[in-house]
Short mmCIF file of C-alpha atoms in Angstrom, two decimals:
data_model
loop_
_atom_site.label_atom_id
_atom_site.label_comp_id
_atom_site.label_asym_id
_atom_site.label_seq_id
_atom_site.Cartn_x
_atom_site.Cartn_y
_atom_site.Cartn_z
CA UNK F 685 -159.72 12.29 33.40
CA UNK F 686 -156.55 13.22 35.24
CA UNK F 687 -156.36 12.35 38.91
CA UNK F 688 -156.55 15.46 41.08
CA UNK F 689 -153.45 15.81 43.27
CA UNK F 690 -153.96 15.57 47.03
CA UNK F 691 -152.57 19.04 47.62
CA UNK F 692 -155.31 20.49 45.43
CA UNK F 693 -158.01 19.01 47.68
CA UNK F 694 -156.30 20.56 50.71
CA UNK F 695 -156.29 23.94 49.01
CA UNK F 696 -160.01 23.60 48.17
CA UNK F 697 -160.83 22.72 51.79
CA UNK F 698 -158.74 25.63 53.01
CA UNK F 699 -160.59 27.94 50.68
CA UNK F 700 -163.94 26.63 51.84
CA UNK F 701 -162.93 27.06 55.47
CA UNK F 702 -161.92 30.63 54.77
CA UNK F 703 -165.24 31.25 53.05
CA UNK F 704 -167.12 29.66 55.93
CA UNK F 705 -165.22 31.75 58.43
CA UNK F 706 -166.03 34.85 56.41
CA UNK F 707 -169.72 33.92 56.49
CA UNK F 708 -169.71 33.62 60.26
CA UNK F 709 -171.24 36.64 61.95
CA UNK F 710 -170.34 37.26 65.60
CA UNK F 711 -173.29 39.68 65.92
CA UNK F 712 -175.77 36.82 65.90
CA UNK F 713 -177.16 37.41 62.41
CA UNK F 714 -178.58 34.32 60.72
CA UNK F 715 -176.62 32.93 57.80
CA UNK F 716 -178.86 31.97 54.89
CA UNK F 717 -177.02 30.11 52.10
CA UNK F 718 -178.82 29.77 48.76
CA UNK F 719 -178.01 28.19 45.40
CA UNK F 720 -180.88 30.20 43.90
CA UNK F 721 -181.24 33.93 43.16
CA UNK F 722 -177.46 34.19 42.70
CA UNK F 723 -177.26 37.03 40.15
CA UNK F 724 -176.33 40.31 41.85
CA UNK F 725 -179.64 41.98 41.11
CA UNK F 726 -181.72 39.12 42.45
CA UNK F 727 -179.54 38.70 45.55
CA UNK F 728 -179.86 42.41 46.30
CA UNK F 729 -183.65 42.18 46.02
CA UNK F 730 -183.57 39.30 48.52
CA UNK F 731 -181.51 41.34 50.96
CA UNK F 732 -183.23 44.73 50.51
CA UNK F 733 -186.85 43.77 49.85
CA UNK F 734 -187.69 40.19 50.79
CA UNK F 735 -185.72 39.87 54.02
CA UNK F 736 -185.90 43.44 55.28
CA UNK F 737 -188.95 42.84 57.55
CA UNK F 738 -187.43 39.83 59.32
CA UNK F 739 -185.62 40.12 62.64
CA UNK F 740 -182.88 39.19 63.51
CA UNK F 741 -180.99 40.40 60.49
CA UNK F 742 -179.97 37.85 57.91
CA UNK F 743 -176.75 37.44 55.95
CA UNK F 744 -177.96 36.21 52.57
CA UNK F 745 -175.08 34.48 50.78
CA UNK F 746 -175.08 32.51 47.54
CA UNK F 747 -172.97 29.74 46.11
CA UNK F 748 -172.92 27.39 43.14
CA UNK F 749 -174.95 24.18 43.48
CA UNK F 750 -171.82 22.09 42.87
CA UNK F 751 -170.23 23.53 46.02
CA UNK F 752 -173.19 23.08 48.37
CA UNK F 753 -172.52 19.50 49.53
CA UNK F 754 -168.77 20.10 49.93
CA UNK F 755 -169.40 23.26 51.88
CA UNK F 756 -171.83 21.66 54.34
CA UNK F 757 -169.70 18.52 54.67
CA UNK F 758 -166.61 20.65 55.41
CA UNK F 759 -168.45 22.44 58.22
CA UNK F 760 -169.55 19.12 59.64
CA UNK F 761 -166.08 17.59 59.53
CA UNK F 762 -164.34 20.50 61.22
CA UNK F 763 -167.14 21.16 63.70
CA UNK F 764 -167.39 24.81 62.65
CA UNK F 765 -171.12 25.34 62.10
CA UNK F 766 -172.03 28.76 60.75
CA UNK F 767 -174.76 28.13 58.18
CA UNK F 768 -178.27 28.20 59.59
CA UNK F 769 -180.67 27.89 56.67
CA UNK F 770 -180.13 26.48 53.18
CA UNK F 771 -182.30 27.30 50.14
CA UNK F 772 -181.80 24.98 47.17
CA UNK F 773 -183.55 22.90 44.52
CA UNK F 774 -185.05 19.56 45.51
CA UNK F 775 -182.23 17.63 43.77
CA UNK F 776 -179.57 19.77 45.44
CA UNK F 777 -180.96 19.09 48.91
CA UNK F 778 -181.21 15.36 48.40
CA UNK F 779 -177.47 14.67 48.98
CA UNK F 780 -177.65 16.65 52.23
CA UNK F 781 -180.54 14.48 53.37
CA UNK F 782 -178.55 11.35 52.53
CA UNK F 783 -175.62 12.76 54.52
CA UNK F 784 -177.88 13.25 57.54
CA UNK F 785 -177.08 16.96 57.49
CA UNK F 786 -180.64 18.30 57.76
CA UNK F 787 -182.75 18.89 60.88
CA UNK F 788 -186.24 17.22 60.81
CA UNK F 789 -188.92 19.89 60.49
CA UNK F 790 -192.00 17.86 61.37
CA UNK F 791 -193.27 20.27 64.02
CA UNK F 792 -192.74 23.26 61.71
CA UNK F 793 -194.59 21.51 58.88
CA UNK F 794 -197.52 20.98 61.24
CA UNK F 795 -197.49 24.66 62.17
CA UNK F 796 -197.59 25.64 58.52
CA UNK F 797 -200.36 23.21 57.61
CA UNK F 798 -202.93 25.95 57.16
CA UNK F 799 -200.95 27.74 54.42
CA UNK F 800 -202.09 25.38 51.69
CA UNK F 801 -198.74 23.98 50.57
CA UNK F 802 -199.79 21.08 48.31
CA UNK F 803 -199.26 17.62 49.82
CA UNK F 804 -197.40 16.47 46.71
CA UNK F 805 -194.78 19.19 47.31
CA UNK F 806 -194.50 18.42 51.02
CA UNK F 807 -194.03 14.74 50.18
CA UNK F 808 -191.02 15.61 48.04
CA UNK F 809 -189.49 17.30 51.08
CA UNK F 810 -189.39 13.97 52.93
CA UNK F 811 -187.18 12.14 50.38
CA UNK F 812 -189.08 8.95 51.14
CA UNK F 813 -188.38 9.20 54.89
CA UNK F 814 -190.94 9.63 57.67
CA UNK F 815 -189.62 13.15 58.42
CA UNK F 816 -190.02 16.52 56.75
CA UNK F 817 -186.46 17.47 55.81
CA UNK F 818 -187.22 20.63 53.91
CA UNK F 819 -190.16 22.99 53.55
CA UNK F 820 -191.15 24.01 50.01
CA UNK F 821 -190.23 27.67 49.48
CA UNK F 822 -190.94 28.78 45.92
CA UNK F 823 -191.40 27.36 42.45
CA UNK F 824 -190.69 28.34 38.88
CA UNK F 825 -190.42 26.77 35.47
CA UNK F 826 -189.57 27.12 31.81
CA UNK F 827 -191.91 28.58 29.22
CA UNK F 828 -192.18 29.53 25.58
CA UNK F 829 -192.58 33.16 24.52
CA UNK F 830 -193.57 34.42 21.06
CA UNK F 831 -193.76 37.82 19.47
CA UNK F 832 -197.34 38.43 18.35
CA UNK F 833 -195.98 39.01 14.81
CA UNK F 834 -195.33 35.25 14.65
CA UNK F 835 -198.93 34.25 15.43
CA UNK F 836 -200.33 34.57 11.90
CA UNK F 837 -197.83 31.92 10.78
CA UNK F 838 -199.02 29.25 13.22
CA UNK F 839 -199.95 25.98 11.49
CA UNK F 840 -203.63 25.73 10.59
CA UNK F 841 -205.71 24.48 13.51
CA UNK F 842 -202.84 24.68 16.02
CA UNK F 843 -203.64 25.68 19.62
CA UNK F 844 -200.71 27.70 20.99
CA UNK F 845 -201.40 26.31 24.48
CA UNK F 846 -201.30 22.72 23.19
CA UNK F 847 -198.62 22.70 20.53
CA UNK F 848 -196.71 19.62 19.43
CA UNK F 849 -193.03 19.61 18.43
CA UNK F 850 -194.14 18.77 14.87
CA UNK F 851 -196.24 21.97 14.86
CA UNK F 852 -193.38 24.01 16.34
CA UNK F 853 -191.16 22.77 13.52
CA UNK F 854 -193.74 23.65 10.88
CA UNK F 855 -194.20 27.10 12.49
CA UNK F 856 -190.46 27.79 12.44
CA UNK F 857 -190.09 26.64 8.82
CA UNK F 858 -193.03 28.82 7.74
CA UNK F 859 -191.51 31.86 9.45
CA UNK F 860 -188.21 31.24 7.73
CA UNK F 861 -189.88 30.86 4.32
CA UNK F 862 -192.07 33.97 4.73
CA UNK F 863 -189.53 36.30 6.36
CA UNK F 864 -186.22 34.95 5.14
CA UNK F 865 -185.06 34.77 8.78
CA UNK F 866 -184.52 31.97 11.28
CA UNK F 867 -186.67 33.29 14.13
CA UNK F 868 -186.83 30.38 16.58
CA UNK F 869 -184.31 30.70 19.43
CA UNK F 870 -182.88 28.64 22.29
CA UNK F 871 -180.54 29.54 25.20
CA UNK F 872 -177.63 27.43 23.91
CA UNK F 873 -174.86 29.82 24.95
CA UNK F 874 -172.07 28.93 27.41
CA UNK F 875 -174.16 30.11 30.38
CA UNK F 876 -177.56 29.24 28.94
CA UNK F 877 -179.94 26.55 30.19
CA UNK F 878 -180.18 24.49 27.01
CA UNK F 879 -179.30 21.32 28.92
CA UNK F 880 -182.53 21.68 30.92
CA UNK F 881 -184.48 21.72 27.65
CA UNK F 882 -183.05 18.32 26.76
CA UNK F 883 -183.34 16.81 30.28
CA UNK F 884 -186.78 18.15 31.17
CA UNK F 885 -188.59 18.72 27.92
CA UNK F 886 -187.34 17.02 24.77
CA UNK F 887 -186.25 13.64 26.21
CA UNK F 888 -189.36 13.06 28.35
CA UNK F 889 -191.68 14.16 25.53
CA UNK F 890 -190.16 11.71 23.05
CA UNK F 891 -188.96 8.80 25.22
CA UNK F 892 -190.94 9.03 28.45
CA UNK F 893 -187.71 9.15 30.47
CA UNK F 894 -184.25 10.70 30.62
CA UNK F 895 -181.56 8.24 31.69
CA UNK F 896 -183.08 4.78 31.03
CA UNK F 897 -184.02 5.49 27.37
CA UNK F 898 -181.03 7.75 26.70
CA UNK F 899 -179.87 5.78 23.63
CA UNK F 900 -183.18 4.18 22.67
CA UNK F 901 -184.63 4.12 19.17
CA UNK F 902 -187.06 6.83 20.30
CA UNK F 903 -184.09 8.99 21.38
CA UNK F 904 -182.37 8.38 18.05
CA UNK F 905 -185.46 9.52 16.16
CA UNK F 906 -185.82 12.54 18.50
CA UNK F 907 -182.27 13.78 17.89
CA UNK F 908 -182.64 13.31 14.14
CA UNK F 909 -185.84 15.37 14.18
CA UNK F 910 -184.32 18.04 16.39
CA UNK F 911 -181.33 18.36 14.07
CA UNK F 912 -183.79 19.01 11.23
CA UNK F 913 -185.60 21.63 13.37
CA UNK F 914 -182.29 23.38 14.08
CA UNK F 915 -182.06 24.43 10.43
CA UNK F 916 -184.80 26.91 11.24
CA UNK F 917 -183.24 28.07 14.56
CA UNK F 918 -181.43 31.42 14.74
CA UNK F 919 -177.70 30.52 14.45
CA UNK F 920 -176.90 33.07 17.17
CA UNK F 921 -178.61 30.73 19.65
CA UNK F 922 -175.23 29.19 20.48
CA UNK F 923 -174.36 32.58 22.02
CA UNK F 924 -177.65 33.23 23.83
CA UNK F 925 -177.54 32.85 27.62
CA UNK F 926 -180.78 34.70 28.34
CA UNK F 927 -183.64 34.90 25.83
CA UNK F 928 -185.16 38.20 26.92
CA UNK F 929 -182.82 40.38 24.89
CA UNK F 930 -183.12 38.41 21.59
CA UNK F 931 -186.90 38.61 21.98
CA UNK F 932 -186.86 42.32 22.73
CA UNK F 933 -184.53 43.08 19.82
CA UNK F 934 -186.65 41.07 17.36
CA UNK F 935 -183.78 38.74 16.46
CA UNK F 936 -185.99 35.94 17.76
CA UNK F 937 -189.77 35.72 17.46
CA UNK F 938 -190.18 32.40 19.34
CA UNK F 939 -188.03 31.44 22.31
CA UNK F 940 -187.70 28.94 25.15
CA UNK F 941 -186.13 29.69 28.53
CA UNK F 942 -186.49 29.80 32.31
CA UNK F 943 -189.25 32.24 33.18
CA UNK F 944 -186.81 34.47 35.07
CA UNK F 945 -184.75 34.78 31.86
CA UNK F 946 -187.65 35.94 29.67
CA UNK F 947 -189.45 37.96 32.31
CA UNK F 948 -187.65 41.12 31.23
CA UNK F 949 -189.25 40.91 27.77
CA UNK F 950 -192.71 40.16 29.16
CA UNK F 951 -192.48 43.05 31.61
CA UNK F 952 -191.06 45.66 29.25
CA UNK F 953 -193.38 44.93 26.32
CA UNK F 954 -196.28 42.79 27.60
CA UNK F 955 -198.54 43.81 24.72
CA UNK F 956 -196.07 42.53 22.11
CA UNK F 957 -195.65 38.96 23.40
CA UNK F 958 -197.57 35.87 24.36
CA UNK F 959 -196.37 33.21 26.82
CA UNK F 960 -197.35 29.57 26.41
CA UNK F 961 -196.41 25.99 27.43
CA UNK F 962 -193.65 23.93 25.84
CA UNK F 963 -194.76 21.54 23.07
CA UNK F 964 -195.69 17.87 23.44
CA UNK F 965 -194.11 14.83 21.85
CA UNK F 966 -195.25 11.21 21.38
CA UNK F 967 -194.96 10.44 25.12
CA UNK F 968 -196.59 13.64 26.45
CA UNK F 969 -195.84 17.24 27.30
CA UNK F 970 -192.57 16.93 29.15
CA UNK F 971 -191.74 19.81 31.45
CA UNK F 972 -189.37 20.49 34.35
CA UNK F 973 -190.98 21.89 37.50
CA UNK F 974 -188.49 23.76 39.68
CA UNK F 975 -189.17 23.41 43.39
CA UNK F 976 -186.91 25.26 45.81
CA UNK F 977 -186.90 24.15 49.42
CA UNK F 978 -185.73 25.57 52.77
CA UNK F 979 -183.82 23.37 55.20
CA UNK F 980 -182.08 23.82 58.56
CA UNK F 981 -178.54 22.47 58.82
CA UNK F 982 -177.67 20.19 61.72
CA UNK F 983 -175.46 22.11 64.14
CA UNK F 984 -176.94 25.45 63.06
CA UNK F 985 -176.06 28.15 65.62
CA UNK F 986 -179.71 29.14 66.10
CA UNK F 987 -182.22 26.46 65.16
CA UNK F 988 -185.21 28.29 66.62
CA UNK F 989 -184.57 31.49 64.63
CA UNK F 990 -183.80 29.37 61.56
CA UNK F 991 -187.27 27.88 61.75
CA UNK F 992 -188.70 31.35 62.31
CA UNK F 993 -187.03 32.49 59.08
CA UNK F 994 -188.64 29.58 57.18
CA UNK F 995 -191.97 30.53 58.75
CA UNK F 996 -191.49 34.11 57.55
CA UNK F 997 -190.44 33.14 54.02
CA UNK F 998 -193.53 30.98 53.57
CA UNK F 999 -196.03 33.60 54.74
CA UNK F 1000 -198.40 34.58 51.90
CA UNK F 1001 -197.28 38.23 51.96
CA UNK F 1002 -193.62 37.28 51.67
CA UNK F 1003 -194.40 34.85 48.87
CA UNK F 1004 -196.16 37.61 46.92
CA UNK F 1005 -193.12 39.84 47.43
CA UNK F 1006 -190.93 37.07 46.01
CA UNK F 1007 -193.17 36.83 42.95
CA UNK F 1008 -193.10 40.60 42.40
CA UNK F 1009 -189.36 41.01 42.84
CA UNK F 1010 -187.70 37.89 41.45
CA UNK F 1011 -190.40 36.06 39.44
CA UNK F 1012 -190.59 32.88 41.52
CA UNK F 1013 -194.12 31.81 42.35
CA UNK F 1014 -195.78 30.93 45.70
CA UNK F 1015 -196.03 27.39 47.00
CA UNK F 1016 -198.62 28.45 49.57
CA UNK F 1017 -202.23 29.33 48.89
CA UNK F 1018 -201.69 32.99 48.02
CA UNK F 1019 -203.86 34.70 45.46
CA UNK F 1020 -201.83 36.87 43.15
CA UNK F 1021 -202.95 40.48 43.63
CA UNK F 1022 -204.81 42.27 40.81
CA UNK F 1023 -202.10 44.90 40.50
CA UNK F 1024 -199.42 42.33 39.74
CA UNK F 1025 -197.62 43.33 36.55
CA UNK F 1026 -198.99 41.89 33.32
CA UNK F 1027 -195.71 40.22 32.32
CA UNK F 1028 -195.56 38.19 35.50
CA UNK F 1029 -199.21 37.18 35.09
CA UNK F 1030 -198.47 35.98 31.58
CA UNK F 1031 -195.59 33.82 32.81
CA UNK F 1032 -197.66 32.40 35.66
CA UNK F 1033 -200.43 31.60 33.24
CA UNK F 1034 -198.15 29.68 30.91
CA UNK F 1035 -196.79 27.58 33.76
CA UNK F 1036 -200.30 26.88 35.04
CA UNK F 1037 -201.37 25.80 31.55
CA UNK F 1038 -198.43 23.40 31.34
CA UNK F 1039 -198.98 21.89 34.78
CA UNK F 1040 -202.69 21.34 34.18
CA UNK F 1041 -202.38 19.93 30.68
CA UNK F 1042 -203.94 16.48 30.22
CA UNK F 1043 -200.71 15.20 28.69
CA UNK F 1044 -198.41 16.87 31.25
CA UNK F 1045 -195.32 14.80 32.03
CA UNK F 1046 -193.25 16.35 34.87
CA UNK F 1047 -189.52 15.59 34.85
CA UNK F 1048 -187.55 16.53 37.99
CA UNK F 1049 -184.10 18.11 37.72
CA UNK F 1050 -181.23 15.60 38.12
CA UNK F 1051 -180.94 14.04 41.57
CA UNK F 1052 -177.96 12.42 43.27
CA UNK F 1053 -174.95 13.84 41.43
CA UNK F 1054 -173.89 16.48 43.96
CA UNK F 1055 -170.81 18.36 42.86
CA UNK F 1056 -170.71 16.29 39.65
CA UNK F 1057 -174.06 17.61 38.44
CA UNK F 1058 -172.35 19.54 35.66
CA UNK F 1059 -170.93 16.31 34.25
CA UNK F 1060 -174.45 15.01 33.81
CA UNK F 1061 -175.46 18.17 31.96
CA UNK F 1062 -172.40 17.98 29.76
CA UNK F 1063 -173.45 14.58 28.39
CA UNK F 1064 -176.56 16.14 26.89
CA UNK F 1065 -174.76 19.22 25.62
CA UNK F 1066 -171.99 17.12 24.06
CA UNK F 1067 -174.64 14.97 22.36
CA UNK F 1068 -176.32 18.14 21.06
CA UNK F 1069 -173.08 19.59 19.75
CA UNK F 1070 -171.98 16.43 17.98
CA UNK F 1071 -175.33 15.51 16.39
CA UNK F 1072 -177.01 18.85 15.81
CA UNK F 1073 -174.16 21.33 15.38
CA UNK F 1074 -171.50 19.11 13.82
CA UNK F 1075 -173.81 16.72 11.90
CA UNK F 1076 -172.37 13.46 13.18
CA UNK F 1077 -174.43 10.27 12.87
CA UNK F 1078 -176.91 9.88 15.73
CA UNK F 1079 -176.48 6.21 16.68
CA UNK F 1080 -172.66 6.20 17.23
CA UNK F 1081 -172.86 9.42 19.23
CA UNK F 1082 -175.62 8.09 21.48
CA UNK F 1083 -173.72 4.86 22.08
CA UNK F 1084 -170.52 6.72 23.06
CA UNK F 1085 -172.26 9.28 25.27
CA UNK F 1086 -174.30 6.50 26.92
CA UNK F 1087 -171.06 4.90 28.11
CA UNK F 1088 -170.00 8.23 29.64
CA UNK F 1089 -173.38 8.51 31.33
CA UNK F 1090 -173.18 4.95 32.65
CA UNK F 1091 -169.76 5.58 34.19
CA UNK F 1092 -170.95 8.75 35.87
CA UNK F 1093 -174.02 7.07 37.34
CA UNK F 1094 -172.02 4.05 38.44
CA UNK F 1095 -169.46 6.22 40.22
CA UNK F 1096 -172.07 8.41 41.94
CA UNK F 1097 -174.64 5.68 42.58
CA UNK F 1098 -177.43 8.05 41.48
CA UNK F 1099 -180.83 6.36 41.52
CA UNK F 1100 -183.48 7.00 38.86
CA UNK F 1101 -185.78 9.98 39.29
CA UNK F 1102 -189.08 10.96 37.71
CA UNK F 1103 -190.04 10.34 34.94
CA UNK F 1104 -187.72 7.30 34.77
CA UNK F 1105 -189.06 4.32 36.76
CA UNK F 1106 -187.74 4.04 40.35
CA UNK F 1107 -184.56 1.99 40.83
CA UNK F 1108 -183.25 0.18 43.91
CA UNK F 1109 -179.69 1.12 43.05
CA UNK F 1110 -177.94 3.15 40.40
CA UNK F 1111 -180.11 4.13 37.46
CA UNK F 1112 -179.41 1.93 34.45
CA UNK F 1113 -179.10 3.11 30.85
CA UNK F 1114 -180.78 0.55 28.64
#
């Protein structure tokens, strides 16, 4: 990699300062920065529907996860504090906690104790410290969706809510043989979330981990099997970013994606689809739970109102509004209303089935890479491209990519995260 010139760093800082200054609001409006709900439609729903009942008014702004740490650190270094509340994934908030950039929310957590936020979620918000550094806000996940036309081709005796990857492969092959089409699809396009499939589903299911067993014999067998499965995958998958349209058009009869990216299909034609958990492998049913937290930044212009905003966003009524509008589910004890649309209920049911499965194996999103998170993802996508798309031999590819992964982890010092065993220092690739 080429060394970045010093002047480029100055330009980046200058750009961030300009953005921070733009975000500042002299009228006293709260500034709420989020790495989630970034698409224009979702952001507008946040502003116009979710936040409209809260006072004072809120400036809801979004940014890429890779920029979050740099942005907060820049504010801290220059002493220009404008951001009040941050909404981000657990792994995106962890570097801010390490930096000491988050206000302890112990009193607020006590106030919210009656809302039924699960203790396991609250514990994640402490990052192993004695203090509550973020309050869980909302959760989501990834699911499978199938056109009901595909159901007659399920392998004999298969339970769609307890599939294995072997059964998924047999299902896809049967569909191809009977219809002449490759009807299994994945979001492997340039803006798709295919990397999360590898990190949160396939690797845990076959190896029991992500980083530690990256180049293990189990991983080698997994990639070989997945390359075989890909022969029954729709070749247009390398252009799919969202799976809702391929499902709606009929180009794909079975698809995997983030629930928000298939929700359009479930909502438009709920009677034509079924939603179900991801398959299981030899080590269990790997899945990636997505927990979004709310934190208050040290130096926030209005800490009291920031906490009031978190209080508001975790009220049951607000959580139901979030579910209705953007498809993220409550973290509080909030019964979904009977008039909730059928598509959203289907997605919620699939996630519940996955979480409650006896062989469930949760795998958290990557933790500790900060602005280099994309480099971690690229290791898995490069491995996929070389082995599955280009047909290179599995063992040499895994050995080469493992060295790239080891350098990245060594340079960032990222510790292991679930489901890999805890590490006292940087996570080690075996």
